[in-house]
Amino acid sequence: MQNVLIVAEQSGGHLRKATLHAIAAGQVLAGRTGGKVHVALLGKDLGGLSTELAGYGVTVHAADSAGLTHYLAEAFAPVVAGIAKEVGAGFVGAAATAFGKDLVPRVAARMGAACATEVLGFGGSGAAVTFQRPMWAGNVLAEVDLTTPVKAFTVRPTEFPAAAKGAAGEVKAVAVADPGALPTRFVEFKEVKSERPELTEARVVVAGGRGTKGDFKPLEELADLLGAAVGASRAAVDAGWVPNDWQVGQTGKVVAPELYVAAGISGAIQHLAGMKGSKVIVAINKDSEAPVFQLADYGLVADLFKAVPELVEKIKAGKGS
Ligand SMILES: Cc1cc2nc3c(=O)[nH]c(=O)nc-3n(C[C@H](O)[C@H](O)[C@H](O)COP(=O)(O)OP(=O)(O)OC[C@H]3O[C@@H](n4cnc5c(N)ncnc54)[C@H](O)[C@@H]3O)c2cc1C
C-alpha cells in the first residue's frame, strides 16, 4: 500500500482548477496501490481553502505560514518533501503547470525520486505503475518505469477529469520550520488582468496565427461573444502581435477546451501538440491543403477576414443582439 501526495496550487486564496485534475490522477494511482490521497496545501491564511479541498475526499496538509505567502521553489520544496515523508508517500505529484513543473523536480531531487513529467496516463498492472508521457511533440508515447522507492510526476490536467466532491476529508496543520536565508526572494507578482477566462481553463478557445497578419480584432470579437479565451500560434507571438502567454503548443500552453477555433493557423505539429485534445476543432484557413484540416472536425476554406465577421454577425443575430 503506497500513499499518494498531490501538491495543490493556489493563488491569492483561489484554487487553480488544474489541482482538481491532479487530484483525480492521484485517485487513479491510489486505486491501484490501495493507498490514500493526501494533498499538500502551502500558503498563508489557508483556512477556507483547506476546507474546500477536503471536500474532495482527501486529507489536506495545510502549511500555513507567512514565509509561504508567495511561491518560491526553495521555500516550498522542503515543506512538500517533509509532508511526503510524514504521510509515507510512494508517489508525489502535481499538475504540469508552471508551478508544478518548477516545484516537483526539486521535491524529487530532495527525495532521491525519479520523476516523470507531463504524464498522460498510467500503465503497468496493479501497484506496479508505469507512466505514459509524450515525447517528440506528442508524436511518440513513452511508457516510463520509475525504479526509485518514491516516484515523482506531473500530470497534464487535460488528460484527467476534474475530481468530484466526496465525503469530507480531514485537514491537518503542518508546522513550518524557518527556512533560513534562501538564495531567492520574492520581489513582485505582476498579474495580467483580463476579462477573459484563463487560456488553460477556458471552455472555448479562439486562436489566430500568421494568417491574421497581426489583426486579432475579428478573433477577439468572436471570442468575447463566445466567452472564450484567445490563443495564438508561435508565429503570431514571435511576430510580437500578441502576448507570449497566448501561445498554444509544444513550447506554449496545452489546452483541451470543448471548442477550439483555429483561424489562419497552418497546423504545424508543434501547434497541434498543444490543442489536439480539444473536443471539437474548427479550422478556418484559405489554403485547402493546410495540415490543420486533417485534425479539424469542421473545416472552412475561407479568408478569415470574411468568414469570422460573418460568423460574428450570425451569432449576434442568433442571440438577438
Ligand atoms: C522547437 C519548436 C517548438 C515550437 N513550438 C510551437 C508552439 O508551441 N506553438 C506553435 O504554434 N508553433 C510552435 N512552433 C512553430 C511551428 O513549427 C510553426 O512555425 C508555427 O506553428 C506556424 O504558425 P502559423 O500556423 O500561425 O503560421 P503559418 O505556418 O505561416 O500558417 C499561416 C496559415 O494562415 C493561412 N492564412 C493566411 N492568410 C489567411 C487568411 N486571410 N485567412 C485564412 N487563413 C489564412 C495560411 O494558408 C497558412 O496556413 C515551434 C517550432 C519549433 C521548431
CSV table of C-alpha atoms and ligand atoms in Angstrom, one decimal:
chain,number,residue,atom,x,y,z
A,1,MET,CA,0.0,0.0,0.0
A,2,GLN,CA,1.5,3.3,-1.1
A,3,ASN,CA,0.0,6.7,-0.4
A,4,VAL,CA,-0.1,9.5,-3.0
A,5,LEU,CA,0.7,13.1,-2.2
A,6,ILE,CA,-0.6,15.8,-4.6
A,7,VAL,CA,0.6,19.3,-4.3
A,8,ALA,CA,-2.3,21.9,-4.6
A,9,GLU,CA,-1.8,25.1,-6.4
A,10,GLN,CA,-3.4,28.3,-5.2
A,11,SER,CA,-3.1,31.9,-6.0
A,12,GLY,CA,-4.4,34.6,-3.6
A,13,GLY,CA,-6.7,32.1,-1.8
A,14,HIS,CA,-8.1,30.7,-5.1
A,15,LEU,CA,-7.6,27.1,-6.0
A,16,ARG,CA,-6.2,26.6,-9.6
A,17,LYS,CA,-8.6,24.2,-11.4
A,18,ALA,CA,-5.6,22.1,-12.6
A,19,THR,CA,-5.3,20.9,-9.0
A,20,LEU,CA,-8.6,19.0,-9.2
A,21,HIS,CA,-7.3,17.2,-12.3
A,22,ALA,CA,-4.1,16.3,-10.5
A,23,ILE,CA,-6.2,15.0,-7.5
A,24,ALA,CA,-8.2,12.9,-10.0
A,25,ALA,CA,-4.9,11.4,-11.3
A,26,GLY,CA,-3.9,10.8,-7.6
A,27,GLN,CA,-7.1,9.0,-7.0
A,28,VAL,CA,-6.4,6.7,-10.0
A,29,LEU,CA,-3.0,5.9,-8.6
A,30,ALA,CA,-4.3,5.3,-5.1
A,31,GLY,CA,-6.9,3.0,-6.5
A,32,ARG,CA,-4.1,1.0,-8.0
A,33,THR,CA,-1.9,0.9,-4.9
A,34,GLY,CA,-4.6,0.6,-2.2
A,35,GLY,CA,-3.2,3.8,-0.6
A,36,LYS,CA,-4.8,7.2,0.2
A,37,VAL,CA,-4.7,10.5,-1.5
A,38,HIS,CA,-3.1,13.3,0.6
A,39,VAL,CA,-2.9,16.9,-0.6
A,40,ALA,CA,-0.2,19.4,0.4
A,41,LEU,CA,-1.5,23.0,0.5
A,42,LEU,CA,1.0,25.7,1.1
A,43,GLY,CA,0.5,29.4,1.6
A,44,LYS,CA,-0.9,32.0,4.0
A,45,ASP,CA,-4.4,32.1,5.5
A,46,LEU,CA,-5.5,28.8,4.1
A,47,GLY,CA,-8.5,28.1,6.3
A,48,GLY,CA,-11.3,28.3,3.7
A,49,LEU,CA,-9.3,26.7,1.0
A,50,SER,CA,-8.3,23.7,3.2
A,51,THR,CA,-11.9,23.0,3.9
A,52,GLU,CA,-12.8,23.4,0.3
A,53,LEU,CA,-10.1,20.9,-0.7
A,54,ALA,CA,-11.0,18.4,2.0
A,55,GLY,CA,-14.5,18.3,0.3
A,56,TYR,CA,-12.9,16.2,-2.4
A,57,GLY,CA,-12.4,13.4,0.0
A,58,VAL,CA,-8.7,13.9,0.6
A,59,THR,CA,-6.6,14.5,3.7
A,60,VAL,CA,-5.3,18.1,3.4
A,61,HIS,CA,-2.0,19.0,5.0
A,62,ALA,CA,-2.1,22.8,5.3
A,63,ALA,CA,1.3,24.5,5.7
A,64,ASP,CA,0.1,28.0,6.7
A,65,SER,CA,3.0,30.4,7.2
A,66,ALA,CA,3.9,34.0,6.4
A,67,GLY,CA,7.1,32.6,4.7
A,68,LEU,CA,4.9,30.7,2.2
A,69,THR,CA,2.7,33.7,1.2
A,70,HIS,CA,4.3,33.8,-2.2
A,71,TYR,CA,5.6,30.8,-4.2
A,72,LEU,CA,9.3,30.3,-4.0
A,73,ALA,CA,10.6,26.9,-5.1
A,74,GLU,CA,13.3,27.0,-2.4
A,75,ALA,CA,10.8,27.6,0.3
A,76,PHE,CA,8.1,25.2,-0.9
A,77,ALA,CA,10.2,22.1,-1.9
A,78,PRO,CA,11.5,21.2,1.7
A,79,VAL,CA,8.0,21.6,3.1
A,80,VAL,CA,6.4,19.3,0.4
A,81,ALA,CA,9.2,16.8,0.9
A,82,GLY,CA,8.6,16.8,4.6
A,83,ILE,CA,4.9,16.2,4.2
A,84,ALA,CA,5.6,13.4,1.7
A,85,LYS,CA,7.9,11.7,4.3
A,86,GLU,CA,5.3,12.2,7.0
A,87,VAL,CA,2.5,10.5,5.1
A,88,GLY,CA,4.7,7.8,3.7
A,89,ALA,CA,4.0,8.8,0.1
A,90,GLY,CA,5.2,6.5,-2.6
A,91,PHE,CA,4.0,9.0,-5.3
A,92,VAL,CA,4.4,12.8,-5.2
A,93,GLY,CA,2.8,14.8,-8.0
A,94,ALA,CA,1.2,18.0,-9.2
A,95,ALA,CA,-0.4,19.4,-12.3
A,96,ALA,CA,2.1,20.1,-15.1
A,97,THR,CA,1.5,23.9,-14.8
A,98,ALA,CA,4.4,26.4,-14.5
A,99,PHE,CA,4.1,25.9,-10.7
A,100,GLY,CA,4.2,22.1,-10.8
A,101,LYS,CA,6.9,21.9,-13.5
A,102,ASP,CA,9.1,24.2,-11.3
A,103,LEU,CA,8.4,22.5,-7.9
A,104,VAL,CA,8.1,18.8,-8.5
A,105,PRO,CA,11.6,18.1,-9.9
A,106,ARG,CA,13.0,20.0,-6.9
A,107,VAL,CA,11.0,17.8,-4.5
A,108,ALA,CA,12.1,14.8,-6.4
A,109,ALA,CA,15.8,15.7,-6.1
A,110,ARG,CA,15.4,16.2,-2.4
A,111,MET,CA,13.8,12.8,-2.0
A,112,GLY,CA,16.0,10.9,-4.4
A,113,ALA,CA,12.9,10.2,-6.5
A,114,ALA,CA,12.9,9.6,-10.3
A,115,CYS,CA,10.4,12.0,-12.0
A,116,ALA,CA,8.1,11.6,-15.0
A,117,THR,CA,6.7,14.8,-16.4
A,118,GLU,CA,3.6,15.7,-18.4
A,119,VAL,CA,2.0,12.3,-17.6
A,120,LEU,CA,-1.0,11.4,-19.7
A,121,GLY,CA,-2.0,8.2,-18.1
A,122,PHE,CA,-0.8,5.2,-16.1
A,123,GLY,CA,0.3,1.8,-17.4
A,124,GLY,CA,1.6,-1.4,-15.8
A,125,SER,CA,-0.5,-3.6,-13.6
A,126,GLY,CA,-1.7,-3.3,-10.0
A,127,ALA,CA,0.6,-1.4,-7.8
A,128,ALA,CA,3.4,-1.7,-10.4
A,129,VAL,CA,2.6,1.6,-12.0
A,130,THR,CA,4.3,2.9,-15.2
A,131,PHE,CA,3.9,6.5,-16.5
A,132,GLN,CA,2.7,7.3,-20.0
A,133,ARG,CA,4.1,10.6,-21.3
A,134,PRO,CA,4.5,12.3,-24.7
A,135,MET,CA,7.8,12.8,-26.5
A,136,TRP,CA,8.7,14.5,-29.8
A,137,ALA,CA,5.8,17.0,-29.6
A,138,GLY,CA,3.4,14.2,-28.8
A,139,ASN,CA,4.3,12.0,-31.8
A,140,VAL,CA,5.7,9.3,-29.5
A,141,LEU,CA,4.0,8.0,-26.4
A,142,ALA,CA,6.7,6.7,-24.0
A,143,GLU,CA,5.9,4.3,-21.1
A,144,VAL,CA,8.3,5.1,-18.3
A,145,ASP,CA,9.1,2.8,-15.4
A,146,LEU,CA,10.4,4.7,-12.4
A,147,THR,CA,12.5,2.4,-10.2
A,148,THR,CA,13.1,4.6,-7.1
A,149,PRO,CA,11.1,3.9,-4.0
A,150,VAL,CA,9.4,7.3,-4.2
A,151,LYS,CA,8.1,8.3,-7.6
A,152,ALA,CA,7.5,12.0,-8.6
A,153,PHE,CA,5.4,13.1,-11.5
A,154,THR,CA,3.5,16.0,-13.1
A,155,VAL,CA,0.2,15.3,-14.9
A,156,ARG,CA,-1.3,17.1,-17.9
A,157,PRO,CA,-4.6,18.4,-16.5
A,158,THR,CA,-6.3,18.0,-19.8
A,159,GLU,CA,-5.9,14.2,-19.6
A,160,PHE,CA,-7.7,13.6,-16.4
A,161,PRO,CA,-11.3,14.7,-15.5
A,162,ALA,CA,-11.6,17.1,-12.5
A,163,ALA,CA,-12.0,15.3,-9.2
A,164,ALA,CA,-15.6,15.2,-7.9
A,165,LYS,CA,-16.6,16.2,-4.4
A,166,GLY,CA,-16.7,13.4,-1.9
A,167,ALA,CA,-17.1,12.7,1.8
A,168,ALA,CA,-15.3,15.5,3.5
A,169,GLY,CA,-11.7,14.5,4.4
A,170,GLU,CA,-9.5,15.7,7.3
A,171,VAL,CA,-7.5,18.9,7.5
A,172,LYS,CA,-4.1,18.7,9.3
A,173,ALA,CA,-1.9,21.6,10.2
A,174,VAL,CA,1.7,21.3,9.2
A,175,ALA,CA,4.3,23.0,11.4
A,176,VAL,CA,6.6,25.0,9.1
A,177,ALA,CA,10.3,25.5,10.2
A,178,ASP,CA,12.0,28.8,9.4
A,179,PRO,CA,13.8,28.1,6.1
A,180,GLY,CA,16.6,30.4,7.0
A,181,ALA,CA,18.3,32.5,4.3
A,182,LEU,CA,17.1,31.5,0.8
A,183,PRO,CA,19.1,32.1,-2.4
A,184,THR,CA,16.0,33.7,-4.0
A,185,ARG,CA,13.5,36.2,-2.7
A,186,PHE,CA,10.0,37.3,-3.9
A,187,VAL,CA,10.1,40.7,-5.4
A,188,GLU,CA,6.7,41.3,-7.2
A,189,PHE,CA,3.8,39.5,-8.8
A,190,LYS,CA,2.5,41.3,-11.9
A,191,GLU,CA,-0.8,39.8,-12.7
A,192,VAL,CA,-2.2,40.1,-16.2
A,193,LYS,CA,-5.8,41.2,-15.6
A,194,SER,CA,-8.2,40.0,-18.2
A,195,GLU,CA,-12.0,39.8,-18.5
A,196,ARG,CA,-11.5,36.7,-20.5
A,197,PRO,CA,-11.1,33.2,-19.0
A,198,GLU,CA,-7.6,31.8,-18.4
A,199,LEU,CA,-6.4,30.0,-21.6
A,200,THR,CA,-5.9,26.6,-20.0
A,201,GLU,CA,-9.2,26.7,-18.1
A,202,ALA,CA,-11.5,28.1,-20.9
A,203,ARG,CA,-14.4,26.1,-22.3
A,204,VAL,CA,-13.8,27.8,-25.7
A,205,VAL,CA,-10.6,29.0,-27.2
A,206,VAL,CA,-10.4,31.1,-30.4
A,207,ALA,CA,-6.8,31.1,-31.7
A,208,GLY,CA,-5.1,33.0,-34.5
A,209,GLY,CA,-1.9,32.6,-36.4
A,210,ARG,CA,0.2,34.2,-39.0
A,211,GLY,CA,-2.8,34.4,-41.3
A,212,THR,CA,-4.2,37.2,-39.1
A,213,LYS,CA,-1.3,39.4,-40.3
A,214,GLY,CA,-1.4,40.8,-36.8
A,215,ASP,CA,-5.0,41.9,-36.8
A,216,PHE,CA,-6.6,39.8,-34.0
A,217,LYS,CA,-9.7,42.1,-33.7
A,218,PRO,CA,-12.2,39.9,-35.5
A,219,LEU,CA,-11.0,36.9,-33.5
A,220,GLU,CA,-11.2,38.8,-30.2
A,221,GLU,CA,-14.8,39.9,-31.1
A,222,LEU,CA,-15.7,36.3,-31.8
A,223,ALA,CA,-14.0,35.2,-28.5
A,224,ASP,CA,-15.9,37.7,-26.5
A,225,LEU,CA,-19.2,36.7,-28.0
A,226,LEU,CA,-18.5,33.1,-27.0
A,227,GLY,CA,-17.0,33.8,-23.6
A,228,ALA,CA,-13.8,32.4,-24.9
A,229,ALA,CA,-10.1,32.8,-24.3
A,230,VAL,CA,-7.8,33.9,-27.1
A,231,GLY,CA,-4.9,31.8,-28.1
A,232,ALA,CA,-2.2,32.1,-30.8
A,233,SER,CA,0.4,30.2,-32.8
A,234,ARG,CA,4.0,30.8,-32.0
A,235,ALA,CA,4.4,32.6,-35.4
A,236,ALA,CA,1.9,35.3,-34.1
A,237,VAL,CA,3.6,35.5,-30.7
A,238,ASP,CA,7.1,35.7,-32.2
A,239,ALA,CA,6.0,38.5,-34.5
A,240,GLY,CA,5.1,40.4,-31.4
A,241,TRP,CA,1.4,40.7,-32.4
A,242,VAL,CA,0.1,39.1,-29.2
A,243,PRO,CA,1.5,38.4,-25.7
A,244,ASN,CA,3.6,35.3,-25.0
A,245,ASP,CA,1.1,33.8,-22.7
A,246,TRP,CA,-1.4,33.4,-25.5
A,247,GLN,CA,0.9,30.8,-27.2
A,248,VAL,CA,-0.6,27.3,-27.6
A,249,GLY,CA,1.6,24.4,-28.5
A,250,GLN,CA,4.7,22.4,-27.6
A,251,THR,CA,6.5,25.4,-26.2
A,252,GLY,CA,3.3,27.2,-25.2
A,253,LYS,CA,0.3,26.1,-23.3
A,254,VAL,CA,-1.6,22.8,-23.6
A,255,VAL,CA,-5.3,23.3,-23.9
A,256,ALA,CA,-8.3,20.9,-24.3
A,257,PRO,CA,-11.4,23.1,-24.4
A,258,GLU,CA,-14.8,21.9,-25.6
A,259,LEU,CA,-14.3,24.1,-28.7
A,260,TYR,CA,-11.1,25.2,-30.3
A,261,VAL,CA,-11.3,27.6,-33.3
A,262,ALA,CA,-8.0,27.9,-35.3
A,263,ALA,CA,-8.0,30.7,-37.7
A,264,GLY,CA,-5.1,31.4,-40.0
A,265,ILE,CA,-3.1,28.7,-38.4
A,266,SER,CA,-1.5,26.1,-40.7
A,267,GLY,CA,-1.4,23.2,-38.2
A,268,ALA,CA,2.3,22.6,-37.6
A,269,ILE,CA,2.9,19.6,-35.3
A,270,GLN,CA,4.3,21.9,-32.6
A,271,HIS,CA,1.0,23.8,-32.6
A,272,LEU,CA,-1.2,20.6,-32.7
A,273,ALA,CA,0.7,19.3,-29.7
A,274,GLY,CA,-0.9,21.9,-27.6
A,275,MET,CA,-4.6,21.6,-28.8
A,276,LYS,CA,-5.2,18.2,-30.3
A,277,GLY,CA,-7.0,17.1,-27.1
A,278,SER,CA,-9.8,19.7,-27.8
A,279,LYS,CA,-13.2,18.1,-28.1
A,280,VAL,CA,-14.3,19.9,-31.2
A,281,ILE,CA,-11.8,21.6,-33.5
A,282,VAL,CA,-12.9,24.2,-36.1
A,283,ALA,CA,-10.3,25.4,-38.7
A,284,ILE,CA,-10.6,28.4,-40.9
A,285,ASN,CA,-7.9,28.6,-43.5
A,286,LYS,CA,-7.8,29.9,-47.0
A,287,ASP,CA,-5.5,27.0,-48.1
A,288,SER,CA,-7.5,23.8,-48.5
A,289,GLU,CA,-4.2,21.8,-48.2
A,290,ALA,CA,-3.3,23.2,-44.8
A,291,PRO,CA,-2.4,20.3,-42.4
A,292,VAL,CA,-4.8,21.7,-39.7
A,293,PHE,CA,-7.7,20.3,-41.8
A,294,GLN,CA,-6.5,16.7,-41.2
A,295,LEU,CA,-7.3,17.2,-37.5
A,296,ALA,CA,-10.3,19.5,-37.7
A,297,ASP,CA,-13.8,18.3,-37.0
A,298,TYR,CA,-15.1,21.2,-39.1
A,299,GLY,CA,-13.0,22.9,-41.7
A,300,LEU,CA,-13.9,26.1,-43.5
A,301,VAL,CA,-11.7,27.0,-46.6
A,302,ALA,CA,-12.1,30.7,-46.4
A,303,ASP,CA,-10.5,34.1,-45.8
A,304,LEU,CA,-10.7,34.6,-42.1
A,305,PHE,CA,-11.3,38.3,-42.5
A,306,LYS,CA,-14.5,37.5,-44.3
A,307,ALA,CA,-15.6,34.3,-42.5
A,308,VAL,CA,-15.0,35.4,-38.9
A,309,PRO,CA,-17.1,38.7,-39.2
A,310,GLU,CA,-19.9,36.7,-40.9
A,311,LEU,CA,-19.8,34.2,-38.0
A,312,VAL,CA,-19.9,37.1,-35.5
A,313,GLU,CA,-22.9,38.6,-37.2
A,314,LYS,CA,-24.7,35.2,-37.3
A,315,ILE,CA,-24.1,34.6,-33.6
A,316,LYS,CA,-25.2,38.1,-32.8
A,317,ALA,CA,-28.4,37.6,-34.8
A,318,GLY,CA,-29.0,34.3,-33.1
A,319,LYS,CA,-28.6,35.9,-29.7
A,320,GLY,CA,-30.9,38.7,-30.8
A,321,SER,CA,-28.4,41.4,-30.1
B,1,LIG,C1,11.1,23.5,-31.2
B,1,LIG,C2,9.9,24.2,-31.8
B,1,LIG,C3,8.8,24.5,-30.9
B,1,LIG,C4,7.7,25.1,-31.4
B,1,LIG,N1,6.6,25.4,-30.6
B,1,LIG,C5,5.5,25.9,-31.1
B,1,LIG,C6,4.3,26.2,-30.3
B,1,LIG,O1,4.4,25.9,-29.1
B,1,LIG,N2,3.2,26.7,-30.9
B,1,LIG,C7,3.2,27.0,-32.2
B,1,LIG,O2,2.1,27.4,-32.7
B,1,LIG,N3,4.2,26.8,-33.0
B,1,LIG,C8,5.4,26.3,-32.5
B,1,LIG,N4,6.5,26.1,-33.3
B,1,LIG,C9,6.4,26.7,-34.7
B,1,LIG,C10,5.7,25.9,-35.7
B,1,LIG,O3,6.6,25.0,-36.3
B,1,LIG,C11,5.1,26.8,-36.8
B,1,LIG,O4,6.1,27.5,-37.3
B,1,LIG,C12,4.0,27.7,-36.3
B,1,LIG,O5,3.0,27.0,-35.6
B,1,LIG,C13,3.3,28.3,-37.5
B,1,LIG,O6,2.4,29.3,-37.1
B,1,LIG,P1,1.2,29.6,-38.1
B,1,LIG,O7,0.4,28.4,-38.3
B,1,LIG,O8,0.5,30.8,-37.5
B,1,LIG,O9,1.9,30.2,-39.4
B,1,LIG,P2,2.0,29.5,-40.8
B,1,LIG,O10,2.5,28.2,-40.8
B,1,LIG,O11,2.7,30.5,-41.6
B,1,LIG,O12,0.5,29.4,-41.3
B,1,LIG,C14,-0.3,30.5,-41.6
B,1,LIG,C15,-1.6,30.0,-42.2
B,1,LIG,O13,-2.5,31.0,-42.3
B,1,LIG,C16,-3.2,30.8,-43.5
B,1,LIG,N5,-3.8,32.1,-44.0
B,1,LIG,C17,-3.1,33.2,-44.4
B,1,LIG,N6,-3.9,34.2,-44.6
B,1,LIG,C18,-5.2,33.8,-44.3
B,1,LIG,C19,-6.4,34.4,-44.3
B,1,LIG,N7,-6.6,35.7,-44.7
B,1,LIG,N8,-7.5,33.7,-43.9
B,1,LIG,C20,-7.3,32.4,-43.5
B,1,LIG,N9,-6.2,31.7,-43.5
B,1,LIG,C21,-5.1,32.4,-43.9
B,1,LIG,C22,-2.2,30.2,-44.5
B,1,LIG,O14,-2.9,29.5,-45.5
B,1,LIG,C23,-1.4,29.3,-43.5
B,1,LIG,O15,-1.9,28.0,-43.5
B,1,LIG,C24,7.6,25.5,-32.8
B,1,LIG,C25,8.7,25.2,-33.7
B,1,LIG,C26,9.8,24.6,-33.1
B,1,LIG,C27,10.9,24.2,-34.1
